[in-house]
Short mmCIF file of C-alpha atoms and ligand atoms in Angstrom, two decimals:
data_model
loop_
_atom_site.label_atom_id
_atom_site.label_comp_id
_atom_site.label_asym_id
_atom_site.label_seq_id
_atom_site.Cartn_x
_atom_site.Cartn_y
_atom_site.Cartn_z
CA MET A 97 -80.85 54.31 -66.20
CA ASP A 98 -80.85 56.95 -63.47
CA LEU A 99 -78.72 57.07 -60.33
CA PHE A 100 -81.40 55.30 -58.26
CA ASP A 101 -81.55 52.33 -60.65
CA ASN A 102 -77.80 52.01 -60.42
CA ILE A 103 -77.80 51.96 -56.61
CA VAL A 104 -80.51 49.27 -56.53
CA GLU A 105 -78.69 47.13 -59.10
CA ASN A 106 -75.47 47.21 -57.12
CA GLU A 107 -77.15 46.11 -53.90
CA PRO A 108 -76.00 42.61 -52.79
CA ARG A 109 -78.63 40.06 -53.80
CA ASN A 110 -79.22 36.38 -53.16
CA VAL A 111 -80.41 34.84 -56.40
CA GLN A 112 -81.49 31.23 -56.79
CA LEU A 113 -80.04 30.19 -60.17
CA ALA A 114 -81.61 26.73 -59.88
CA PRO A 115 -82.71 24.50 -57.00
CA GLY A 116 -79.50 24.09 -54.94
CA ALA A 117 -77.55 26.91 -56.66
CA VAL A 118 -77.44 30.28 -54.92
CA LEU A 119 -75.65 33.37 -56.28
CA LEU A 120 -74.58 35.81 -53.54
CA THR A 121 -73.69 38.91 -55.56
CA GLY A 122 -70.78 40.89 -54.14
CA PHE A 123 -70.59 38.67 -51.04
CA ALA A 124 -66.76 38.50 -51.09
CA ARG A 125 -66.21 42.19 -51.87
CA SER A 126 -65.66 43.23 -48.26
CA PHE A 127 -63.09 40.40 -47.90
CA GLU A 128 -61.14 41.16 -51.08
CA THR A 129 -57.97 42.37 -49.35
CA PRO A 130 -57.49 39.42 -46.94
CA LEU A 131 -58.58 36.95 -49.66
CA LEU A 132 -56.05 38.25 -52.19
CA ALA A 133 -53.28 38.42 -49.59
CA ALA A 134 -54.03 34.82 -48.59
CA ALA A 135 -54.09 33.70 -52.23
CA SER A 136 -50.67 35.32 -52.79
CA SER A 137 -49.21 33.47 -49.83
CA VAL A 138 -50.53 30.16 -51.17
CA VAL A 139 -49.10 30.86 -54.63
CA GLU A 140 -45.67 31.63 -53.13
CA CYS A 141 -45.52 28.06 -51.76
CA ALA A 142 -47.45 26.29 -54.53
CA PRO A 143 -47.01 28.27 -57.77
CA PHE A 144 -49.66 28.42 -60.51
CA ARG A 145 -49.11 25.81 -63.21
CA HIS A 146 -50.81 24.79 -66.45
CA LEU A 147 -51.87 21.18 -65.95
CA VAL A 148 -52.09 18.67 -68.78
CA THR A 149 -55.36 16.81 -69.37
CA PRO A 150 -55.46 13.01 -69.80
CA GLY A 151 -55.95 13.78 -73.52
CA GLY A 152 -52.61 15.62 -73.57
CA HIS A 153 -53.90 19.19 -73.78
CA ARG A 154 -52.27 21.95 -71.74
CA MET A 155 -55.03 23.78 -69.85
CA SER A 156 -55.29 27.51 -70.60
CA VAL A 157 -56.30 28.13 -66.97
CA ALA A 158 -53.38 28.09 -64.51
CA MET A 159 -54.14 26.30 -61.23
CA THR A 160 -52.92 25.61 -57.76
CA SER A 161 -54.49 24.35 -54.53
CA CYS A 162 -54.40 24.66 -50.77
CA GLY A 163 -55.80 22.57 -47.95
CA THR A 164 -55.16 18.93 -47.09
CA ALA A 165 -55.96 17.92 -50.67
CA GLY A 166 -55.16 19.50 -54.03
CA TRP A 167 -56.46 18.75 -57.51
CA VAL A 168 -54.06 17.38 -60.08
CA SER A 169 -54.35 16.33 -63.72
CA ASP A 170 -51.80 14.61 -65.93
CA ARG A 171 -51.68 12.04 -68.74
CA THR A 172 -52.82 9.34 -66.28
CA GLY A 173 -56.01 11.13 -65.14
CA TYR A 174 -57.52 13.51 -62.60
CA ARG A 175 -57.28 13.09 -58.83
CA TYR A 176 -56.84 14.75 -55.47
CA THR A 177 -53.42 14.36 -53.82
CA ALA A 178 -52.02 15.25 -50.38
CA ILE A 179 -48.66 16.19 -51.93
CA ASP A 180 -48.11 18.80 -54.64
CA PRO A 181 -46.30 16.88 -57.40
CA GLU A 182 -44.46 20.07 -58.47
CA THR A 183 -42.98 21.02 -55.09
CA ARG A 184 -43.14 17.48 -53.59
CA GLN A 185 -44.42 19.16 -50.43
CA PRO A 186 -47.87 19.05 -48.85
CA TRP A 187 -50.21 21.67 -50.33
CA PRO A 188 -50.13 24.92 -48.30
CA PRO A 189 -52.70 24.94 -45.47
CA MET A 190 -56.00 26.61 -46.22
CA PRO A 191 -55.77 30.21 -44.97
CA ASP A 192 -58.20 31.19 -42.19
CA ALA A 193 -59.66 33.94 -44.42
CA PHE A 194 -60.59 31.23 -46.98
CA VAL A 195 -62.19 28.87 -44.44
CA ASP A 196 -64.12 31.74 -42.90
CA LEU A 197 -65.52 33.02 -46.19
CA ALA A 198 -66.49 29.54 -47.45
CA LEU A 199 -68.29 28.70 -44.20
CA ARG A 200 -70.20 31.99 -44.14
CA ALA A 201 -71.25 31.78 -47.80
CA ALA A 202 -72.41 28.16 -47.50
CA ASP A 203 -74.32 29.05 -44.35
CA LYS A 204 -76.06 31.93 -46.07
CA ALA A 205 -77.09 29.58 -48.89
CA GLY A 206 -78.56 27.09 -46.43
CA TYR A 207 -75.67 24.62 -46.06
CA ALA A 208 -74.69 24.68 -42.37
CA ASN A 209 -71.26 23.59 -41.10
CA PHE A 210 -69.49 23.45 -44.48
CA ARG A 211 -65.93 22.32 -43.82
CA PRO A 212 -63.93 22.28 -47.08
CA ASP A 213 -60.65 20.35 -47.11
CA ALA A 214 -59.50 21.66 -50.51
CA CYS A 215 -59.51 24.97 -52.32
CA LEU A 216 -58.59 25.11 -56.00
CA ILE A 217 -57.33 28.46 -57.21
CA ASN A 218 -57.84 29.09 -60.93
CA ARG A 219 -56.14 31.95 -62.76
CA TYR A 220 -57.57 33.12 -66.09
CA GLY A 221 -55.69 35.44 -68.41
CA PRO A 222 -57.28 36.88 -71.57
CA GLY A 223 -58.53 33.99 -73.74
CA ALA A 224 -58.34 31.35 -70.98
CA LYS A 225 -61.41 29.12 -70.73
CA LEU A 226 -62.71 26.03 -69.01
CA SER A 227 -64.57 23.54 -71.19
CA LEU A 228 -67.86 22.06 -70.05
CA HIS A 229 -67.22 19.49 -67.28
CA GLN A 230 -68.58 17.95 -64.07
CA ASP A 231 -66.78 18.09 -60.73
CA LYS A 232 -66.96 14.45 -59.71
CA ASP A 233 -63.53 13.62 -58.26
CA GLU A 234 -64.81 14.35 -54.74
CA LEU A 235 -66.10 11.49 -52.59
CA ASP A 236 -68.93 13.37 -50.88
CA PHE A 237 -71.50 14.85 -53.25
CA ASN A 238 -73.72 15.88 -50.32
CA ALA A 239 -71.39 18.80 -49.57
CA PRO A 240 -71.76 21.85 -51.83
CA ILE A 241 -68.99 23.59 -53.77
CA VAL A 242 -68.50 27.28 -53.00
CA SER A 243 -67.01 29.41 -55.79
CA VAL A 244 -65.61 32.93 -55.42
CA SER A 245 -64.90 35.17 -58.42
CA LEU A 246 -62.27 37.91 -58.20
CA GLY A 247 -60.92 40.33 -60.80
CA LEU A 248 -62.19 40.51 -64.38
CA PRO A 249 -65.76 39.32 -65.03
CA ALA A 250 -66.38 36.04 -66.87
CA THR A 251 -69.28 34.37 -68.61
CA PHE A 252 -70.12 31.17 -66.83
CA LEU A 253 -71.98 28.30 -68.55
CA PHE A 254 -74.39 26.30 -66.46
CA GLY A 255 -75.93 23.18 -67.91
CA GLY A 256 -77.71 20.09 -66.62
CA LEU A 257 -76.78 16.56 -65.57
CA ASN A 258 -76.21 15.52 -69.20
CA ARG A 259 -73.48 17.06 -71.34
CA ASN A 260 -75.98 17.84 -74.10
CA ASP A 261 -78.46 19.66 -71.84
CA LYS A 262 -79.10 23.29 -72.74
CA THR A 263 -76.77 25.74 -70.96
CA ALA A 264 -77.64 29.06 -69.33
CA ARG A 265 -75.11 31.90 -69.19
CA TYR A 266 -74.34 34.01 -66.15
CA ARG A 267 -71.94 36.89 -65.79
CA LEU A 268 -69.76 36.43 -62.69
CA ALA A 269 -68.11 39.63 -61.45
CA HIS A 270 -65.56 40.56 -58.79
CA GLY A 271 -66.81 39.50 -55.36
CA ASP A 272 -69.60 37.22 -56.57
CA VAL A 273 -69.95 33.95 -54.68
CA VAL A 274 -71.98 30.96 -55.87
CA VAL A 275 -72.90 27.97 -53.73
CA TRP A 276 -73.57 24.83 -55.77
CA GLY A 277 -75.22 21.94 -53.95
CA GLY A 278 -78.11 19.53 -53.88
CA PRO A 279 -79.63 18.80 -57.30
CA VAL A 280 -77.00 20.84 -59.23
CA ARG A 281 -73.91 19.44 -57.51
CA LEU A 282 -73.13 17.27 -60.55
CA ALA A 283 -74.32 19.70 -63.22
CA TYR A 284 -72.12 20.38 -66.24
CA HIS A 285 -70.49 23.83 -66.19
CA GLY A 286 -67.71 25.81 -67.85
CA VAL A 287 -66.30 29.28 -68.48
CA LEU A 288 -66.15 31.08 -71.87
CA PRO A 289 -62.80 32.54 -73.01
CA LEU A 290 -61.97 35.51 -70.78
CA ALA A 291 -62.34 38.89 -72.47
CA ASP A 292 -59.36 41.20 -72.06
CA GLY A 293 -59.85 44.09 -69.69
CA TYR A 294 -58.40 45.78 -66.66
CA HIS A 295 -59.39 45.27 -63.03
CA PRO A 296 -58.02 47.80 -60.49
CA LEU A 297 -56.86 45.06 -58.06
CA LEU A 298 -55.94 42.22 -60.41
CA GLY A 299 -55.09 43.83 -63.76
CA SER A 300 -55.91 41.61 -66.74
CA GLN A 301 -56.76 38.50 -64.73
CA ARG A 302 -59.62 36.64 -63.19
CA ILE A 303 -59.05 34.49 -60.10
CA ASN A 304 -61.60 31.88 -59.06
CA LEU A 305 -61.52 30.03 -55.75
CA THR A 306 -63.52 26.78 -55.43
CA PHE A 307 -63.94 25.24 -52.03
CA ARG A 308 -64.61 21.54 -51.88
CA LYS A 309 -65.07 18.69 -49.44
CA THR A 310 -63.19 15.91 -51.19
CA ARG A 311 -63.60 13.07 -48.63
C1 MD3 B 187 -71.58 24.02 -60.77
N1 MD3 B 187 -64.29 26.56 -61.96
O1 MD3 B 187 -62.66 24.77 -60.76
S1 MD3 B 187 -66.67 28.11 -60.63
C2 MD3 B 187 -63.68 24.34 -61.35
O2 MD3 B 187 -64.85 29.91 -62.71
C3 MD3 B 187 -64.57 25.28 -62.05
O3 MD3 B 187 -63.01 28.79 -62.46
C4 MD3 B 187 -65.00 27.57 -62.70
O4 MD3 B 187 -65.49 24.86 -62.67
C5 MD3 B 187 -64.25 28.86 -62.60
O5 MD3 B 187 -64.01 23.14 -61.37
C6 MD3 B 187 -66.40 27.69 -62.30
C7 MD3 B 187 -68.35 27.65 -60.52
C8 MD3 B 187 -68.67 26.21 -60.28
C9 MD3 B 187 -67.81 25.36 -59.62
C10 MD3 B 187 -68.21 24.08 -59.35
C11 MD3 B 187 -69.47 23.62 -59.73
C12 MD3 B 187 -69.90 25.76 -60.66
C13 MD3 B 187 -70.32 24.48 -60.39
C14 MD3 B 187 -69.92 22.31 -59.44
C15 MD3 B 187 -71.18 21.91 -59.80
C16 MD3 B 187 -72.01 22.77 -60.48
FE1 FE B 188 -65.82 22.77 -62.14
#
């Protein structure tokens, strides 16, 4: 690979992964500083926690939320709540930098006027993974989900509408944004165990933001 190849490969691209799924490579890179500052302020009010699944397993990914709804799991099931059960306070409001980025990314992918009411923040350390699942706790499947990857790269698994459908693998790197809507909104997806590494801004972590319209 010569220098020219490298420049071309690092150019931001819009890639259609499947009908309804658009990868905007590097889209969030120019917003990394305000996004990470906003994420830190959310985490100060609503700390990361390892939720327990209905099956009783502690999730390896640490999570928190902001917006008027936050995602919660415990022995009784999964749901969105207005109150953070840990702090017993409303979830922190969604920072302007978050709303702005989600709206712009959705717009670029062809989904005008995206107004998320929840943002889940996932923190992966080395070895953390997310098993294959569907996001179906939201009430409005017409709205897309916008995901933003920050920090260490991860291998993302993207399947079909049935758990047993064949999965494709995509590498998601710092600043990559994916908009998931239309036919893939209910597709199975997951994240392979995070490989150890070092990112200049985030150290040995990956942070993923997912913006959702839950109602
Ligand atoms: C495809 N997060 O929070 S983001 C999740 O990297 C979640 O932390 C992963 O899955 C992460 O629920 C993946 C990409 C993503 C998010 C939602 C989707 C892909 C999706 C919904 C439908 C189809
Ligand atoms: Fe998901």
